[in-house]
Coordinates of C-alpha atoms in Angstrom, one line a residue:
M1 CA 11.8 6.6 -3.3
H2 CA 14.6 7.8 -1.0
A3 CA 15.9 6.1 2.0
E4 CA 13.7 7.9 4.5
E5 CA 10.6 7.0 2.8
Y6 CA 11.8 3.4 2.2
N7 CA 12.2 3.2 6.0
R8 CA 8.7 4.3 6.5
R9 CA 7.2 2.3 3.9
G10 CA 9.0 -0.8 4.9
K11 CA 7.7 -0.8 8.3
E12 CA 4.1 -0.2 6.8
L13 CA 4.8 -3.2 4.6
V14 CA 5.9 -5.5 7.4
D15 CA 2.8 -4.5 9.4
Y16 CA 0.6 -5.3 6.4
I17 CA 2.4 -8.7 6.0
T18 CA 1.9 -9.5 9.7
E19 CA -1.8 -8.7 9.5
Y20 CA -2.2 -10.8 6.4
L21 CA -0.6 -13.8 7.8
T22 CA -2.1 -13.7 11.3
K23 CA -5.7 -13.2 9.9
I24 CA -5.3 -15.3 6.9
R25 CA -8.2 -17.5 8.1
E26 CA -10.8 -14.8 7.4
R27 CA -9.9 -14.8 3.6
R28 CA -11.5 -17.0 1.0
V29 CA -8.8 -19.5 0.0
T30 CA -9.3 -19.6 -3.7
P31 CA -10.0 -16.4 -5.7
D32 CA -13.5 -15.7 -7.4
V33 CA -12.1 -14.4 -10.6
Q34 CA -11.9 -15.6 -14.3
P35 CA -8.9 -15.6 -16.6
G36 CA -8.0 -12.1 -17.8
Y37 CA -9.9 -10.4 -14.9
M38 CA -6.8 -8.1 -14.2
R39 CA -6.7 -6.7 -18.0
E40 CA -9.7 -4.4 -17.2
L41 CA -8.0 -3.2 -13.9
L42 CA -4.7 -2.0 -15.3
P43 CA -3.8 0.6 -18.0
E44 CA -2.7 -0.5 -21.2
N45 CA 0.7 1.1 -21.1
A46 CA 3.2 1.7 -18.1
P47 CA 3.1 5.3 -16.6
L48 CA 5.5 7.6 -18.0
D49 CA 6.0 9.3 -14.6
G50 CA 6.3 7.8 -11.3
E51 CA 3.2 7.5 -9.0
N52 CA 3.1 7.9 -5.3
W53 CA 3.4 4.9 -3.0
E54 CA 0.0 5.4 -1.5
S55 CA -1.8 4.7 -4.9
I56 CA 0.5 1.9 -5.7
F57 CA -0.1 0.2 -2.4
Q58 CA -3.9 0.6 -2.5
D59 CA -3.9 -1.5 -5.7
V60 CA -2.5 -4.4 -3.8
E61 CA -5.9 -5.1 -2.1
K62 CA -7.8 -3.8 -5.1
I63 CA -6.0 -5.7 -8.0
I64 CA -3.5 -8.3 -6.4
M65 CA -5.2 -9.9 -3.5
P66 CA -8.5 -10.6 -5.3
G67 CA -6.7 -13.1 -7.7
V68 CA -4.4 -14.7 -4.9
V69 CA -4.6 -18.3 -3.7
H70 CA -3.7 -18.0 -0.2
W71 CA -1.3 -20.9 0.3
Q72 CA -0.5 -20.1 4.0
S73 CA -4.2 -20.6 4.9
P74 CA -5.0 -23.5 7.3
H75 CA -7.7 -24.3 4.8
M76 CA -5.3 -24.8 2.0
H77 CA -5.3 -28.4 1.4
A78 CA -4.3 -28.6 -2.3
Y79 CA -0.9 -29.9 -3.6
Y80 CA 1.7 -30.0 -0.8
P81 CA 2.7 -27.3 1.8
A82 CA 4.5 -24.3 0.5
L83 CA 5.2 -22.6 3.8
T84 CA 7.0 -19.5 5.0
S85 CA 7.8 -18.2 8.4
W86 CA 8.9 -14.9 10.0
P87 CA 12.6 -15.9 10.2
S88 CA 12.5 -17.0 6.4
L89 CA 11.0 -13.6 5.5
L90 CA 13.6 -11.8 7.4
G91 CA 16.4 -13.9 5.5
D92 CA 15.2 -13.1 2.0
M93 CA 14.7 -9.4 3.0
L94 CA 18.4 -9.2 3.8
A95 CA 19.4 -11.4 0.8
D96 CA 17.6 -9.2 -1.5
A97 CA 19.2 -6.3 -0.1
I98 CA 22.6 -7.7 -0.6
N99 CA 21.5 -9.1 -4.1
C100 CA 24.7 -10.8 -4.7
L101 CA 25.2 -13.3 -7.7
G102 CA 27.1 -16.3 -6.2
F103 CA 28.2 -18.1 -9.5
T104 CA 31.6 -18.2 -8.1
W105 CA 33.3 -18.2 -4.7
A106 CA 35.0 -15.0 -5.7
S107 CA 31.8 -13.4 -6.7
S108 CA 30.6 -13.5 -3.1
P109 CA 32.5 -15.7 -0.7
A110 CA 29.9 -15.7 2.0
C111 CA 27.2 -16.8 -0.3
T112 CA 29.1 -19.9 -1.2
E113 CA 30.5 -20.6 2.2
L114 CA 27.4 -20.3 4.3
E115 CA 25.6 -22.6 1.7
M116 CA 28.1 -25.5 2.1
N117 CA 28.0 -25.1 5.9
V118 CA 24.3 -25.1 6.2
L119 CA 23.9 -27.9 3.7
D120 CA 26.0 -29.9 5.8
W121 CA 24.1 -29.1 8.8
L122 CA 20.8 -30.1 7.0
C123 CA 22.4 -33.3 5.8
K124 CA 23.3 -34.5 9.3
A125 CA 19.8 -33.4 10.6
L126 CA 18.1 -35.7 8.1
G127 CA 20.4 -38.7 8.8
L128 CA 21.8 -38.8 5.2
P129 CA 25.0 -40.5 4.5
P130 CA 28.4 -38.8 5.3
H131 CA 29.3 -38.9 1.4
F132 CA 26.9 -36.1 0.9
L133 CA 28.8 -33.8 3.3
H134 CA 31.3 -31.0 1.9
Y135 CA 33.4 -31.3 5.0
H136 CA 34.2 -34.8 5.6
P137 CA 37.4 -36.7 5.1
D138 CA 35.9 -39.6 3.0
S139 CA 33.5 -37.3 0.9
I140 CA 34.1 -35.9 -2.7
G141 CA 30.3 -35.0 -2.5
G142 CA 28.4 -32.2 -1.2
G143 CA 24.9 -30.3 -1.2
I144 CA 23.8 -27.1 -3.1
L145 CA 20.6 -25.2 -3.0
Q146 CA 18.7 -25.1 -6.4
S147 CA 15.5 -23.4 -7.4
T148 CA 13.2 -26.6 -7.6
V149 CA 13.2 -30.4 -7.3
S150 CA 12.2 -30.5 -11.0
E151 CA 15.3 -28.9 -12.0
C152 CA 17.4 -31.2 -9.7
T153 CA 15.9 -34.2 -11.5
L154 CA 16.9 -32.8 -14.9
V155 CA 20.4 -31.9 -13.5
S156 CA 20.7 -35.6 -12.2
L157 CA 19.6 -37.1 -15.6
L158 CA 22.0 -35.0 -17.4
A159 CA 24.9 -35.8 -15.2
A160 CA 24.0 -39.6 -15.3
R161 CA 23.9 -39.1 -19.1
K162 CA 27.3 -37.4 -19.4
D163 CA 28.9 -40.0 -17.0
K164 CA 27.6 -42.9 -19.1
I165 CA 28.7 -41.3 -22.5
L166 CA 32.2 -40.8 -21.1
Q167 CA 32.3 -44.5 -19.9
L168 CA 31.1 -45.7 -23.4
K169 CA 33.5 -43.5 -25.2
K170 CA 36.3 -45.6 -23.9
V171 CA 35.1 -48.5 -26.0
E172 CA 33.3 -46.7 -28.7
A173 CA 35.5 -43.9 -29.4
D174 CA 34.2 -43.1 -32.9
S175 CA 30.6 -43.1 -31.7
D176 CA 28.8 -39.8 -31.7
D177 CA 27.1 -38.6 -28.5
S178 CA 23.7 -38.2 -30.0
V179 CA 23.9 -41.9 -31.4
I180 CA 25.0 -43.0 -27.9
N181 CA 22.2 -40.9 -26.3
S182 CA 19.5 -42.5 -28.5
R183 CA 20.1 -45.9 -26.8
F184 CA 19.9 -44.4 -23.2
I185 CA 16.7 -45.1 -21.0
A186 CA 15.8 -44.1 -17.6
Y187 CA 13.3 -45.5 -15.1
A188 CA 10.8 -44.2 -12.6
S189 CA 7.6 -45.5 -11.0
D190 CA 4.2 -44.8 -12.5
Q191 CA 3.6 -42.6 -9.4
A192 CA 6.6 -40.5 -10.0
H193 CA 6.3 -36.7 -10.6
S194 CA 5.7 -35.3 -14.0
S195 CA 9.1 -33.4 -13.9
V196 CA 10.7 -36.9 -14.5
E197 CA 8.8 -37.0 -17.9
K198 CA 9.8 -33.3 -18.6
A199 CA 13.4 -34.1 -17.8
G200 CA 13.4 -37.0 -20.3
L201 CA 11.9 -34.8 -23.1
I202 CA 14.5 -31.9 -22.5
S203 CA 17.6 -34.4 -22.3
L204 CA 16.2 -36.6 -25.1
V205 CA 16.4 -39.8 -22.9
K206 CA 13.7 -42.4 -23.0
V207 CA 11.9 -42.6 -19.9
R208 CA 10.1 -45.7 -18.7
F209 CA 7.6 -45.8 -15.9
L210 CA 7.3 -48.9 -14.1
H211 CA 4.3 -50.6 -12.5
T212 CA 4.1 -50.2 -8.6
D213 CA 2.7 -52.7 -6.0
E214 CA -0.4 -52.6 -3.8
N215 CA 1.1 -49.9 -1.7
Y216 CA 2.1 -48.0 -4.9
G217 CA 5.8 -48.4 -4.2
L218 CA 8.3 -49.4 -6.9
R219 CA 9.9 -52.8 -6.1
G220 CA 13.5 -54.1 -6.9
S221 CA 12.4 -57.0 -8.9
T222 CA 10.3 -54.9 -11.1
L223 CA 13.2 -52.6 -12.0
Q224 CA 15.4 -55.6 -12.6
S225 CA 12.9 -57.1 -14.9
A226 CA 12.8 -53.9 -17.1
I227 CA 16.4 -53.5 -17.2
K228 CA 16.7 -57.0 -18.5
E229 CA 14.1 -56.5 -21.1
D230 CA 15.7 -53.2 -22.3
R231 CA 19.1 -54.6 -22.6
K232 CA 17.7 -57.1 -25.0
K233 CA 16.4 -54.3 -27.1
G234 CA 19.8 -52.9 -27.4
L235 CA 18.9 -50.0 -24.9
I236 CA 21.4 -48.8 -22.0
P237 CA 19.8 -48.0 -18.7
I238 CA 21.5 -45.1 -17.0
M239 CA 19.2 -43.7 -14.2
L240 CA 16.4 -44.5 -11.8
C241 CA 14.5 -41.6 -10.2
A242 CA 13.0 -43.2 -7.1
T243 CA 10.4 -41.3 -5.0
L244 CA 10.1 -40.9 -1.3
G245 CA 6.5 -39.4 -1.0
T246 CA 4.7 -39.3 -4.4
T247 CA 2.5 -36.7 -5.4
G248 CA -0.5 -38.7 -5.7
V249 CA -0.8 -40.7 -2.4
C250 CA 2.6 -40.0 -0.6
S251 CA 3.7 -43.5 -1.4
F252 CA 7.3 -44.7 -1.0
D253 CA 9.7 -46.7 -3.4
Y254 CA 11.8 -49.4 -1.7
L255 CA 15.2 -47.9 -1.7
S256 CA 16.6 -51.0 0.1
E257 CA 15.7 -53.1 -3.0
L258 CA 16.2 -50.6 -5.7
G259 CA 19.7 -49.4 -4.5
P260 CA 21.5 -52.8 -4.8
V261 CA 19.8 -53.3 -8.3
C262 CA 21.2 -49.7 -9.4
A263 CA 24.7 -50.5 -8.0
R264 CA 24.8 -53.9 -9.8
E265 CA 23.6 -52.6 -13.1
G266 CA 25.5 -49.4 -13.0
L267 CA 22.4 -47.0 -12.8
W268 CA 22.7 -43.5 -11.2
L269 CA 20.1 -43.6 -8.3
H270 CA 18.4 -40.3 -7.8
V271 CA 16.0 -39.9 -4.9
D272 CA 13.2 -37.4 -5.0
A273 CA 11.9 -36.7 -1.5
A274 CA 10.4 -33.3 -2.3
Y275 CA 7.7 -33.5 0.3
A276 CA 8.6 -36.3 2.7
G277 CA 12.2 -35.1 3.0
S278 CA 11.4 -32.5 5.7
A279 CA 9.9 -35.5 7.8
F280 CA 13.4 -37.1 8.1
L281 CA 14.2 -34.4 10.7
C282 CA 12.2 -36.7 12.9
P283 CA 14.1 -40.1 13.6
E284 CA 10.8 -42.0 13.6
F285 CA 10.1 -41.4 10.1
R286 CA 13.6 -42.3 8.7
G287 CA 12.7 -45.9 8.0
Y288 CA 11.7 -44.8 4.5
L289 CA 15.5 -44.0 4.2
E290 CA 16.7 -47.5 4.4
G291 CA 18.9 -48.0 1.4
I292 CA 19.8 -44.2 1.0
E293 CA 23.5 -45.2 1.1
F294 CA 23.2 -46.4 -2.5
A295 CA 22.0 -42.9 -3.7
D296 CA 24.1 -40.9 -6.1
S297 CA 21.9 -37.9 -5.5
F298 CA 19.1 -36.8 -3.2
V299 CA 16.9 -33.8 -3.3
F300 CA 14.1 -32.3 -1.1
N301 CA 12.4 -29.1 -0.6
P302 CA 12.7 -27.0 2.6
S303 CA 10.3 -24.7 0.8
K304 CA 7.5 -27.1 1.2
W305 CA 7.3 -28.3 4.9
M306 CA 10.2 -26.9 6.6
M307 CA 9.0 -23.3 6.7
V308 CA 11.6 -21.9 4.4
H309 CA 9.7 -20.1 1.6
F310 CA 10.3 -20.7 -2.1
D311 CA 12.7 -21.1 -3.7
C312 CA 14.8 -23.3 -1.6
T313 CA 15.6 -26.9 -2.9
A314 CA 18.3 -28.9 -1.1
F315 CA 20.3 -31.2 -3.5
W316 CA 23.1 -33.5 -2.6
V317 CA 25.6 -35.6 -4.8
K318 CA 27.8 -38.4 -4.0
D319 CA 30.5 -37.3 -6.3
K320 CA 30.6 -33.7 -7.2
C321 CA 33.0 -34.2 -10.1
K322 CA 30.2 -35.8 -12.1
L323 CA 28.2 -32.8 -11.9
Q324 CA 31.2 -30.5 -12.8
Q325 CA 32.1 -32.6 -15.8
T326 CA 28.7 -31.9 -17.0
F327 CA 28.1 -28.2 -16.3
S328 CA 31.6 -26.8 -16.4
V329 CA 32.6 -23.6 -18.4
D330 CA 35.6 -21.6 -18.1
P331 CA 35.5 -18.2 -19.7
L332 CA 38.4 -15.9 -18.8
Y333 CA 36.0 -13.3 -17.2
L334 CA 34.8 -16.0 -14.6
R335 CA 38.2 -17.1 -13.5
H336 CA 39.7 -16.1 -10.2
D337 CA 42.9 -16.7 -7.9
N338 CA 41.2 -19.2 -5.6
S339 CA 41.0 -21.9 -8.2
G340 CA 40.6 -24.7 -5.7
A341 CA 37.3 -23.2 -4.1
T342 CA 33.9 -24.3 -4.8
D343 CA 32.3 -22.6 -7.7
F344 CA 28.5 -23.6 -7.7
M345 CA 28.1 -22.3 -11.4
H346 CA 29.7 -25.7 -12.1
W347 CA 27.1 -27.7 -10.3
Q348 CA 23.9 -26.3 -12.1
I349 CA 22.2 -25.1 -15.2
P350 CA 22.0 -21.3 -14.8
L351 CA 25.2 -19.2 -14.1
S352 CA 23.7 -16.8 -11.5
R353 CA 22.4 -17.8 -8.1
R354 CA 20.6 -16.2 -5.2
F355 CA 21.9 -16.0 -1.5
R356 CA 19.2 -18.8 -0.8
S357 CA 21.2 -20.0 2.2
L358 CA 20.5 -17.0 4.3
K359 CA 16.9 -17.8 5.0
L360 CA 17.6 -21.5 5.6
W361 CA 20.2 -20.5 8.1
F362 CA 17.8 -18.1 9.8
V363 CA 15.0 -20.8 10.1
M364 CA 17.5 -23.4 11.5
R365 CA 18.8 -21.2 14.0
A366 CA 15.6 -19.3 15.0
F367 CA 13.5 -22.7 15.4
G368 CA 16.1 -25.1 16.3
L369 CA 15.9 -28.9 15.3
R370 CA 13.5 -29.6 18.3
N371 CA 11.0 -27.0 17.1
L372 CA 11.2 -27.9 13.6
Q373 CA 10.5 -31.7 14.6
A374 CA 7.7 -30.6 16.6
H375 CA 6.2 -28.7 13.6
I376 CA 6.4 -31.9 11.4
R377 CA 4.9 -33.9 14.1
H378 CA 2.1 -31.5 14.7
G379 CA 1.2 -31.6 10.9
V380 CA 1.0 -35.4 11.0
E381 CA -1.1 -35.5 14.0
M382 CA -3.6 -33.2 12.3
A383 CA -3.7 -35.5 9.3
K384 CA -4.4 -38.5 11.7
L385 CA -7.3 -36.6 13.1
F386 CA -8.6 -36.0 9.6
E387 CA -8.0 -39.6 8.8
S388 CA -10.2 -40.7 11.9
L389 CA -13.0 -38.4 10.9
V390 CA -13.1 -39.9 7.3
K391 CA -13.0 -43.5 8.6
G392 CA -15.9 -42.8 11.0
D393 CA -18.2 -41.7 8.3
P394 CA -19.9 -44.7 6.2
N395 CA -20.2 -42.6 3.2
F396 CA -16.6 -42.2 2.6
E397 CA -13.6 -44.4 1.9
M398 CA -9.9 -44.1 1.8
P399 CA -8.4 -46.1 -1.2
A400 CA -4.9 -45.6 0.0
K401 CA -3.2 -45.2 3.3
R402 CA -2.4 -42.1 5.1
H403 CA 1.2 -41.2 5.0
L404 CA 2.6 -38.3 6.9
G405 CA 0.4 -35.2 6.4
L406 CA -1.7 -36.5 3.2
V407 CA -5.1 -38.2 3.5
V408 CA -6.8 -39.3 0.2
F409 CA -10.5 -40.0 0.2
C410 CA -13.6 -40.4 -1.9
L411 CA -17.3 -40.6 -1.8
K412 CA -18.6 -44.1 -2.1
G413 CA -20.9 -44.7 -5.0
G414 CA -18.7 -43.8 -8.0
N415 CA -16.5 -41.0 -9.5
A416 CA -19.3 -39.0 -10.5
R417 CA -20.2 -38.3 -6.8
T418 CA -16.7 -37.7 -5.9
Q419 CA -16.2 -35.1 -8.7
E420 CA -19.4 -33.3 -7.9
L421 CA -18.2 -33.0 -4.3
L422 CA -14.8 -31.6 -5.3
Q423 CA -16.3 -29.1 -7.7
K424 CA -18.8 -27.8 -5.0
L425 CA -16.0 -27.6 -2.4
T426 CA -13.8 -25.7 -4.8
K427 CA -16.4 -23.3 -6.0
S428 CA -17.3 -22.4 -2.4
G429 CA -13.8 -21.0 -1.7
A430 CA -14.0 -22.2 1.8
M431 CA -10.9 -24.7 1.1
F432 CA -8.8 -25.7 -1.7
L433 CA -8.6 -29.4 -2.6
I434 CA -7.4 -31.1 -5.8
P435 CA -8.1 -34.6 -7.3
A436 CA -5.9 -37.5 -8.1
A437 CA -6.4 -40.9 -9.6
I438 CA -5.7 -44.3 -8.3
H439 CA -5.9 -46.5 -11.3
N440 CA -9.6 -45.9 -12.4
K441 CA -10.9 -44.5 -9.0
L442 CA -11.1 -40.6 -8.6
I443 CA -9.9 -39.5 -5.2
I444 CA -9.6 -36.1 -3.3
R445 CA -6.3 -35.1 -1.9
F446 CA -6.3 -33.5 1.7
T447 CA -3.0 -32.3 2.7
V448 CA -2.3 -30.5 6.1
T449 CA -0.2 -27.6 4.8
S450 CA -0.3 -24.8 7.4
Q451 CA 1.8 -24.5 10.5
F452 CA -1.4 -22.5 11.8
T453 CA -3.6 -25.6 11.5
T454 CA -5.6 -26.4 14.7
P455 CA -8.0 -29.4 15.6
E456 CA -10.6 -26.6 15.2
D457 CA -9.7 -26.0 11.6
I458 CA -9.8 -29.8 10.8
A459 CA -13.2 -30.1 12.4
R460 CA -14.5 -27.2 10.5
D461 CA -13.3 -28.4 7.1
W462 CA -14.6 -31.9 7.7
A463 CA -18.1 -30.5 8.8
I464 CA -18.1 -28.5 5.3
I465 CA -17.1 -31.6 3.4
R466 CA -19.7 -33.8 5.2
Q467 CA -22.5 -31.2 4.7
T468 CA -21.8 -30.9 1.0
A469 CA -21.7 -34.7 0.5
A470 CA -24.9 -35.2 2.5
A471 CA -26.6 -32.6 0.1
I472 CA -25.3 -34.4 -3.0
L473 CA -26.4 -37.7 -1.7
R474 CA -29.8 -36.5 -0.8
R475 CA -30.5 -35.0 -4.2
Q476 CA -29.3 -38.2 -5.9
S477 CA -31.6 -40.2 -3.7
R478 CA -34.5 -38.0 -4.6
R479 CA -33.8 -38.3 -8.3
L480 CA -33.8 -42.0 -8.0
S481 CA -36.9 -42.1 -6.3
V482 CA -38.9 -40.3 -9.1
S483 CA -37.2 -41.9 -12.0
T484 CA -36.0 -45.3 -13.3
P485 CA -32.9 -45.9 -15.6
E486 CA -35.1 -46.8 -18.4
L487 CA -37.0 -43.4 -18.5
N488 CA -34.1 -41.2 -17.4
D489 CA -33.5 -38.8 -20.5
E490 CA -30.1 -38.0 -19.1
A491 CA -28.9 -41.5 -19.4
V492 CA -26.0 -41.7 -22.0
R493 CA -26.9 -44.5 -24.5
P494 CA -23.7 -46.0 -26.1
E495 CA -25.4 -46.7 -29.3
T496 CA -26.2 -42.8 -29.8
Q497 CA -22.5 -41.8 -29.3
K498 CA -20.6 -40.4 -32.3
V499 CA -17.2 -42.0 -32.9
Q500 CA -14.3 -39.3 -33.1
S501 CA -11.4 -39.0 -35.3
P502 CA -8.4 -40.6 -34.0
I503 CA -6.2 -37.8 -35.3
M504 CA -7.8 -35.2 -33.0
P505 CA -8.9 -36.8 -29.7
S506 CA -11.4 -35.0 -27.7
V507 CA -9.3 -35.4 -24.6
K508 CA -6.8 -33.3 -23.1
R509 CA -3.3 -34.5 -22.3
T510 CA -3.2 -35.9 -18.7
T511 CA -0.6 -36.5 -16.3
R512 CA 1.4 -39.4 -17.8
S513 CA 1.6 -41.1 -14.4
L514 CA -1.2 -42.3 -12.1
S515 CA 0.0 -39.9 -9.4
C516 CA -2.0 -36.9 -9.8
S517 CA -4.4 -36.7 -12.8
S518 CA -6.7 -33.8 -12.7
A519 CA -8.6 -35.0 -15.9
L520 CA -8.5 -38.4 -17.4
P521 CA -9.4 -39.6 -20.9
E522 CA -13.1 -40.2 -21.8
M523 CA -14.3 -43.9 -21.9
P524 CA -14.7 -45.6 -25.3
R525 CA -18.2 -45.2 -26.6
G526 CA -20.4 -46.9 -29.2
R527 CA -20.6 -50.5 -29.7
D528 CA -17.3 -51.1 -27.8
A529 CA -18.4 -49.3 -24.5
T530 CA -19.9 -52.7 -23.4
I531 CA -16.6 -54.0 -22.4
F532 CA -16.7 -51.7 -19.5
S533 CA -18.9 -51.9 -16.4
E534 CA -22.6 -52.0 -16.6
D535 CA -22.8 -48.6 -14.9
A536 CA -20.9 -47.0 -17.8
S537 CA -24.1 -45.6 -19.2
A538 CA -25.1 -43.9 -15.9
P539 CA -26.1 -40.3 -16.0
N540 CA -23.2 -37.8 -15.3
P541 CA -24.6 -35.1 -13.5
T542 CA -21.5 -32.9 -13.1
G543 CA -20.0 -33.3 -16.5
G544 CA -16.2 -33.7 -17.4
N545 CA -14.1 -36.8 -17.9
L546 CA -13.3 -37.9 -14.4
S547 CA -16.9 -39.1 -13.7
H548 CA -16.7 -41.4 -16.8
I549 CA -14.1 -43.6 -15.3
P550 CA -15.7 -46.8 -14.3
E551 CA -14.5 -48.3 -11.1
Q552 CA -15.0 -51.8 -12.1
T553 CA -14.4 -53.8 -15.3
N554 CA -16.2 -56.8 -16.6
S555 CA -13.4 -58.4 -18.4
V556 CA -9.7 -58.7 -18.7
L557 CA -9.9 -56.6 -22.1
G558 CA -11.7 -53.8 -20.4
R559 CA -9.0 -53.8 -17.6
K560 CA -6.2 -53.4 -20.2
V561 CA -8.0 -50.5 -21.8
L562 CA -8.3 -48.9 -18.5
K563 CA -4.7 -49.4 -17.5
K564 CA -3.7 -47.5 -20.7
L565 CA -6.4 -44.8 -20.3
T566 CA -4.9 -43.8 -16.9
K567 CA -1.2 -43.7 -17.8
F568 CA 0.9 -42.2 -20.7
Y569 CA 4.4 -43.3 -21.1
S570 CA 7.2 -40.8 -22.1
M571 CA 9.3 -42.8 -24.6
P572 CA 10.8 -40.5 -27.1
S573 CA 12.1 -42.3 -30.1
F574 CA 15.3 -41.2 -31.6
A575 CA 16.3 -43.8 -34.3
Q576 CA 13.3 -43.5 -36.4
T577 CA 12.8 -41.1 -39.5
W578 CA 10.5 -39.0 -37.7
M579 CA 12.9 -37.7 -35.2
Q580 CA 13.3 -34.4 -37.1
C581 CA 9.5 -33.6 -36.7
G582 CA 8.7 -31.8 -33.4
M583 CA 5.1 -32.5 -33.9
Q584 CA 3.6 -35.1 -31.6
Q585 CA 0.1 -36.1 -30.9
L586 CA -1.8 -38.0 -28.2
Y587 CA -2.2 -41.7 -28.6
C588 CA -5.1 -43.1 -26.9
P589 CA -5.8 -46.7 -27.0
A590 CA -9.5 -46.3 -26.5
K591 CA -9.7 -44.4 -29.8
S592 CA -7.6 -47.2 -31.5
F593 CA -10.2 -49.7 -30.2
E594 CA -13.0 -47.6 -31.5
V595 CA -11.7 -47.0 -35.1
C596 CA -9.4 -50.1 -35.8
P597 CA -11.3 -53.0 -34.3
P598 CA -9.1 -55.6 -36.2
Q599 CA -6.0 -54.4 -34.4
P600 CA -7.2 -52.8 -31.1
W601 CA -4.4 -53.4 -28.9
I602 CA -1.4 -52.2 -30.6
I603 CA 0.3 -50.2 -27.9
S604 CA 2.4 -47.1 -28.7
S605 CA 3.5 -44.5 -26.4
R606 CA 2.6 -41.6 -28.7
V607 CA 1.3 -41.1 -32.1
N608 CA 4.0 -39.5 -34.1
C609 CA 3.6 -36.6 -36.9
F610 CA 1.5 -38.2 -39.8
N611 CA 3.0 -35.6 -42.1
C612 CA 6.4 -37.6 -41.8
F613 CA 4.8 -40.6 -43.6
N614 CA 3.1 -41.4 -46.8
M615 CA 0.7 -44.0 -45.7
P616 CA -3.0 -44.3 -44.7
Q617 CA -4.1 -42.7 -41.7
M618 CA -5.1 -45.8 -39.8
D619 CA -1.8 -47.3 -40.3
S620 CA -0.3 -44.5 -38.1
Y621 CA -1.4 -46.2 -35.0
A622 CA 0.6 -49.1 -35.6
L623 CA 3.8 -47.5 -35.9
P624 CA 6.4 -49.1 -33.3
T625 CA 8.3 -47.1 -30.8
K626 CA 11.5 -48.0 -29.0

């Protein structure tokens, strides 16, 4: 392709993109394809000779679009927003053309300089403390654009780990870093994102997930008690990841309580505001930021709600030296004459970095803060509208409060009904919703994600939800009118269930936290199933594990089982003999209850590899973890 053809084809592609985004309501939100659908549509090998552009572009609609989830659709309500905008698209078009690798100031001064200035703009626009600014007389911190919040959580944990190792080396000079690291522990709430667990796995730092209050927020007293307990065990707390706007229900940890505890106990306080951070552009939502002055790092995604498309994650630190001492390398070929300039390669895991600040700069200038604030407020108003519709229907309930643009709801009458509703809505392709779990209750998340969403879109989606729910309730009502539980052949009778082997549980690994589990472990069966609700043997018309979770328990014992069924802790153990084995298997307390009745409540975060021990199979469930 030559410049002349690029110019012509580029204009055609801009026209295609414009039509795609302006008519996106007409497309089915989720694709109707199966895994591997593309294999039959593509040749086995790449072409030896180049193809003409017409044939390439025709395959976009033929091969690509049938498998696309349309995240910009106003009927896309899964996850959180992942928005784009015209200025953002233009920004990346230019950045892709420049295609600089801004690892050092010298490798592209404009890339570094614009990023520093735009991150200061954004810091001030959100109302963050001045110690996060690059250009402030009292600041030794600053901001950087990273790829994802998950990466920033890992970066923060690695920086906190390195800083604590250097502190301890002053008094334990002969200690090996790995030995010190084995005593470290970090904290997050049981609503925290799964990336916290992954950061622990990568860094080999234990992560403990702490219980939240009735509003699903982490309290300072809970953190203080956990720190006290772990210090008695010889562990060294190093970091707390506090969440503002959790994945499951958009709940908020109490920074005003957690911050002083972290400062007093010497913990790095990392604040994850991936979704909610954009809302802090509006002063009325900044009450959640009370206590932010204690934060050592803060991260949010402009690529979610701020209409700056992926990837664009804003990350600030109070002390940039703690990042630099963690990630600095200094090979000769990366040195340059301006040694005092900021080199962002020392702030991150990878070396190379994209010119991400261009699209952020374009968006902030093209919209202005007032229009960005109006966009956030519009999303909240649309969520309030949907909330009012849910509350006005007696067949539905909202197990948690609406926060910002997220509403969670479920059908009354049990998890089976809610799961069937979700399955039918997803299969229709009319909208995209995902499940979450609040303790033992299955919920559906409805997020207002698109800047194109109108009240008519909300009314349309709610009408589909109501109609689908009404059909489910009518069918179940007819079924109950012609049968009784005693005569229903579909009823699951506990005494007929086969006990499964504890080594290979028949459940998939679920999200460890309560925040957003799409599949939860099955309930105990057999003789011990009676500790759960009387409704546990009810028919399950939709199948799957979610509908098996009883919403009520009849005993304290049952509640303890459910508590463990809906949460897995990430507590890697380092000082044990099995640390060399990479195999880890699920530990499910319900399986322990089935197979080991004499000791049913021995709790371990994970079952470790049985091959590392010469002991009976059953004993492996009693192995302690740290």
